[in-house]
Short mmCIF file of C-alpha atoms in Angstrom, two decimals:
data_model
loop_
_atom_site.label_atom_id
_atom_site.label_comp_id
_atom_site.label_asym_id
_atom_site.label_seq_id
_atom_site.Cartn_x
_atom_site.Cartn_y
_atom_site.Cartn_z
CA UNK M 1 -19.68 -1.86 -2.00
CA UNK M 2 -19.26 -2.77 -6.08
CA UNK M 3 -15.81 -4.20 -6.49
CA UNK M 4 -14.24 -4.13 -10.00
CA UNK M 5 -11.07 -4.84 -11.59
CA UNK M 6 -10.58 -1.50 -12.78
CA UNK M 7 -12.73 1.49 -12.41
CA UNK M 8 -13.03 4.80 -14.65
CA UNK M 9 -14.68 7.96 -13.86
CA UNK M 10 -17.82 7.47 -14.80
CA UNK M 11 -17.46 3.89 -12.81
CA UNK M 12 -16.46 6.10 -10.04
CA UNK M 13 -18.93 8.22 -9.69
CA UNK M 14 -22.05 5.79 -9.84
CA UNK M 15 -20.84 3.70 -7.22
CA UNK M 16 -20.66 6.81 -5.31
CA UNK M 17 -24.40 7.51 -5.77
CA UNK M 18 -26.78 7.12 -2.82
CA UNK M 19 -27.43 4.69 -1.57
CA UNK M 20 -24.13 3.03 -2.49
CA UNK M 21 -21.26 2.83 -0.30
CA UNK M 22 -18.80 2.85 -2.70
CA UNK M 23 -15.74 0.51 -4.60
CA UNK M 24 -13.09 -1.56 -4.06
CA UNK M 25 -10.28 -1.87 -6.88
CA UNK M 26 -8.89 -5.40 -6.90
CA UNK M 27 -5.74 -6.39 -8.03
CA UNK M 28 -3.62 -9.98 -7.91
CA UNK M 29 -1.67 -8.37 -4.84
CA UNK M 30 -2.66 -9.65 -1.34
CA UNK M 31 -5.47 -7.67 -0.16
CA UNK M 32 -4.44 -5.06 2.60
CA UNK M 33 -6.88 -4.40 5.89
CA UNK M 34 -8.71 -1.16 5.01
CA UNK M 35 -7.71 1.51 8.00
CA UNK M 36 -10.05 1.88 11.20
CA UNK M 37 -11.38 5.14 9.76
CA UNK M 38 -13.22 3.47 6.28
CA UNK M 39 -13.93 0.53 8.39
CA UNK M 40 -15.70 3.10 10.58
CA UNK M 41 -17.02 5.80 8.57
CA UNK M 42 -18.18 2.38 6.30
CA UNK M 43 -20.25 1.49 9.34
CA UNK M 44 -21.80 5.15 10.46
CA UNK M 45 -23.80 4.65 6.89
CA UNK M 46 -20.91 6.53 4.87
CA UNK M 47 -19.16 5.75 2.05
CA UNK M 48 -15.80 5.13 0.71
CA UNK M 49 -13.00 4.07 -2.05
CA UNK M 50 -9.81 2.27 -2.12
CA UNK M 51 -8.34 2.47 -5.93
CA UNK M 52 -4.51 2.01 -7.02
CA UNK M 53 -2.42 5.17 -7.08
CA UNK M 54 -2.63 4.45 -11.06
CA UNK M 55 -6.59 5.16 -10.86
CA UNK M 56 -6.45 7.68 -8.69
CA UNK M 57 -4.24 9.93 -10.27
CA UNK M 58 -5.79 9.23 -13.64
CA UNK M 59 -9.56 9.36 -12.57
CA UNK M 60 -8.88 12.77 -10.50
CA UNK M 61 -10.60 11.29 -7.64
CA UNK M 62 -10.13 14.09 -5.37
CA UNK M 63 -12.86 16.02 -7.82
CA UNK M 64 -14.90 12.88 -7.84
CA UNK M 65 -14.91 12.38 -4.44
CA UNK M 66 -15.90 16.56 -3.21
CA UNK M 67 -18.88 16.02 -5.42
CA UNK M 68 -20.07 12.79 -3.98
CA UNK M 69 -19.59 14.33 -0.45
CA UNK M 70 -21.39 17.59 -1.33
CA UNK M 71 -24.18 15.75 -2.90
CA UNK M 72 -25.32 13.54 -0.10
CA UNK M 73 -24.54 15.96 2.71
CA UNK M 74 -26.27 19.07 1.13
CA UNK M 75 -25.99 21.03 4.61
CA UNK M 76 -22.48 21.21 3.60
CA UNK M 77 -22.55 24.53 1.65
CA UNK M 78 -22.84 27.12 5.29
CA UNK M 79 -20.11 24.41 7.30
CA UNK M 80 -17.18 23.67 4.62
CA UNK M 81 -16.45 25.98 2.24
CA UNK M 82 -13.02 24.83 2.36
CA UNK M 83 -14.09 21.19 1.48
CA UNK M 84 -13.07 20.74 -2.26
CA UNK M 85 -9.59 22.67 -1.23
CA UNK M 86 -9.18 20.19 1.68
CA UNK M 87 -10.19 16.68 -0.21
CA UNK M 88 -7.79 17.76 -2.93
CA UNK M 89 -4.94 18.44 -0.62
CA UNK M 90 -5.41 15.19 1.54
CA UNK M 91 -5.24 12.74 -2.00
CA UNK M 92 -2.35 14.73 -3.45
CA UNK M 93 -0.43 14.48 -0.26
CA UNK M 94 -1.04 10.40 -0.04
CA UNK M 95 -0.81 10.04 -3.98
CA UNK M 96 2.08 12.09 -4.64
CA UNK M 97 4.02 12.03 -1.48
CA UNK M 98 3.06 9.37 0.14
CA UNK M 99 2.36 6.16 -2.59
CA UNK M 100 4.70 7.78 -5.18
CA UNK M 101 7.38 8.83 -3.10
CA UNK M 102 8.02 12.11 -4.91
CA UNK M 103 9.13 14.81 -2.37
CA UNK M 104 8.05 18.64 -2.56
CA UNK M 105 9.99 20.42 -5.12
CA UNK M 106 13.12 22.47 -4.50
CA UNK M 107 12.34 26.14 -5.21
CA UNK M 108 13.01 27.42 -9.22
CA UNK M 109 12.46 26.03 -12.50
CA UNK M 110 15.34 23.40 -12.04
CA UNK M 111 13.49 21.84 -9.16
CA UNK M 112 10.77 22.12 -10.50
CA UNK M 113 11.94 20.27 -13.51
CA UNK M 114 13.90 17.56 -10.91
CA UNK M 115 10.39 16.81 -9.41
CA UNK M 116 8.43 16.44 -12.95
CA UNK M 117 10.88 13.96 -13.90
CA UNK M 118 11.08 12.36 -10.67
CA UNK M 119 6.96 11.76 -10.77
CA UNK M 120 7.10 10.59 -14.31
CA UNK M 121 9.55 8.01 -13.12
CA UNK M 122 7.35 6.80 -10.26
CA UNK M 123 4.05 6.84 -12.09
CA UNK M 124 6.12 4.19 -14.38
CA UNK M 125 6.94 2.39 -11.50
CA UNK M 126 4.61 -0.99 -11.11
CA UNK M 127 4.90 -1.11 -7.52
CA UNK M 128 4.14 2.93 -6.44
CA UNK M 129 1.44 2.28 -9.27
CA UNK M 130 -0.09 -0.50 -7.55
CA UNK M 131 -0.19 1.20 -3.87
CA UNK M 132 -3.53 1.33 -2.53
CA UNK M 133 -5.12 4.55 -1.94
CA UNK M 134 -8.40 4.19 0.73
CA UNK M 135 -10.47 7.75 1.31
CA UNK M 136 -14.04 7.47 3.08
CA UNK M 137 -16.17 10.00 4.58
CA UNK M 138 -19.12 9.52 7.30
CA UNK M 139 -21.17 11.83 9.70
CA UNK M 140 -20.26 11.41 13.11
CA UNK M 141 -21.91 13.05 15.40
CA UNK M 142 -23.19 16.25 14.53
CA UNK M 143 -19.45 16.46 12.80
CA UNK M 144 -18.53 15.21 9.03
CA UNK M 145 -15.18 13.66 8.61
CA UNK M 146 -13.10 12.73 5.67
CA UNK M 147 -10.42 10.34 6.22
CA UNK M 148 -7.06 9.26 3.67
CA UNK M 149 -4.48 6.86 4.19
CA UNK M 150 -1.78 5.68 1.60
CA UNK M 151 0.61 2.95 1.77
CA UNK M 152 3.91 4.89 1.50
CA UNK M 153 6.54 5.00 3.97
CA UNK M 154 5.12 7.88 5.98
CA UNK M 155 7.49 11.03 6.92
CA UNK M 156 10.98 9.08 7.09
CA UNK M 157 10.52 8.07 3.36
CA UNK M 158 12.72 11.48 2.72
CA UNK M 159 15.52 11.19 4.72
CA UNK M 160 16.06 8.11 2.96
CA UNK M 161 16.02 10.04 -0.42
CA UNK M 162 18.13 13.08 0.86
CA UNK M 163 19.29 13.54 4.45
CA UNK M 164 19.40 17.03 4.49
CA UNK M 165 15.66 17.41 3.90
CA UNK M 166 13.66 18.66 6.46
CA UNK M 167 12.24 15.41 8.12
CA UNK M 168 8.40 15.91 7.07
CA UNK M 169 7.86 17.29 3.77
CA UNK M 170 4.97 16.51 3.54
CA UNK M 171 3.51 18.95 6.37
CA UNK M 172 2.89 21.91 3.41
CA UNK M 173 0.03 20.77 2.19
CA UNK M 174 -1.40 19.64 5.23
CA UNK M 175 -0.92 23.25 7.21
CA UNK M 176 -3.19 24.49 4.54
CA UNK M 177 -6.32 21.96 4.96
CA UNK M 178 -5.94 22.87 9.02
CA UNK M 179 -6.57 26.01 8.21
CA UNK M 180 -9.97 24.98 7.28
CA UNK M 181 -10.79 21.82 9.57
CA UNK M 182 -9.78 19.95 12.32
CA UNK M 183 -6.96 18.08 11.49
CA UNK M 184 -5.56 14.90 12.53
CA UNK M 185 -2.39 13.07 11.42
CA UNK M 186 -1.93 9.41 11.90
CA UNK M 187 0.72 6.68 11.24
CA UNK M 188 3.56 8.50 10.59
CA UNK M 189 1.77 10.84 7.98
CA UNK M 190 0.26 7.71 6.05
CA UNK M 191 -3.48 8.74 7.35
CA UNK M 192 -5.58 12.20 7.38
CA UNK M 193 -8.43 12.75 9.16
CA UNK M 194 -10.47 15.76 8.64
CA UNK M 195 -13.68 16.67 10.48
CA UNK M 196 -15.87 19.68 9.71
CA UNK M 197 -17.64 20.61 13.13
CA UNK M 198 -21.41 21.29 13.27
CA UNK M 199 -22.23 19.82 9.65
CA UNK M 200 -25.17 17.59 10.76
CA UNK M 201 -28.52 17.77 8.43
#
């Protein structure tokens, strides 16, 4: 596991290169206990990352991340075409939802405009920025399975920011990855597990 101060794409992706098992970001924050699921997938031989929100959203991770997975598990292509789709909805649920705090914007241009401002103001933010993102991925079983967890405040965070907002926004972008895995919530929203049945070598 290569653990660096700050990573970059191109950091990224090599210490997601076989036989690697990935990076840990560090930071002067006290460290947080990675999730069962990386501690896990980290011991079935997989592979994982836990970055700040800041390099995550910058390093498009999500895109860094489907390549690494579709690289070492090359029996992917018949079992997951829905893989890239899925990875990219998982990290943009934790990032944007869940680290930032940003709920799903209000139909039209004006809420649309609402929630670009709103993200700009929580990308600025040191603490969202410095929220730990973890996503790992392992065979297990004849199955593979993809696992993210953020440090947000899970589905209550939006009552807190309006009351009259459905209790779990963040449930859009998850009804689309379960329409191409097995899904499983955790933790109040804060952790995704995917598994893609029948993807052994």
């Amino acid at each position: 596991m290569t653990a660096a101060r700050h990573f970059g794409p191109d950091s990224l992706a090599a210490c997601l290169e076989e036989p690697a098992a990935g990076g840990i970001e560090l930071d002067d924050i006290a460290p947080v206990a990675p999730g069962r699921h990386f501690l896990r997938h980290l011991s079935l031989g997989g592979f994982g990352l836990v970055l700040s929100t800041a390099t995550a959203y910058q390093c498009e991770v999500a895109l860094i991340f489907s390549k690494a997975v579709r690289r070492r598990f090359s029996s992917l292509d018949d079992h997951a075409p829905g893989l890239e789709r899925a990875i990219h909805e998982l990290v943009a649920n934790a990032l944007v939802h869940g680290n930032l705090a940003v709920p799903s914007p209000k139909m039209g241009m004006e809420g649309f405009d609402d929630y670009c401002r709103m993200l700009d103001q929580a990308l600025a933010d040191p603490i969202r920025q410095g929220r730990r993102l973890e996503i790992s991925a392992a065979r297990s079983d004849a199955d593979l399975e993809i696992s993210v967890r953020d440090q947000g405040a899970g589905y209550e965070f939006c009552r807190f920011i309006d009351p009259s907002e459905d209790a779990q926004p963040r449930q859009h972008g998850l009804a689309i990855i379960a329409e191409a895995a097995e899904l499983i919530v955790e933790e109040s929203g804060r952790c995704s597990l995917i598994r893609f049945p029948g993807a052994a070598p």
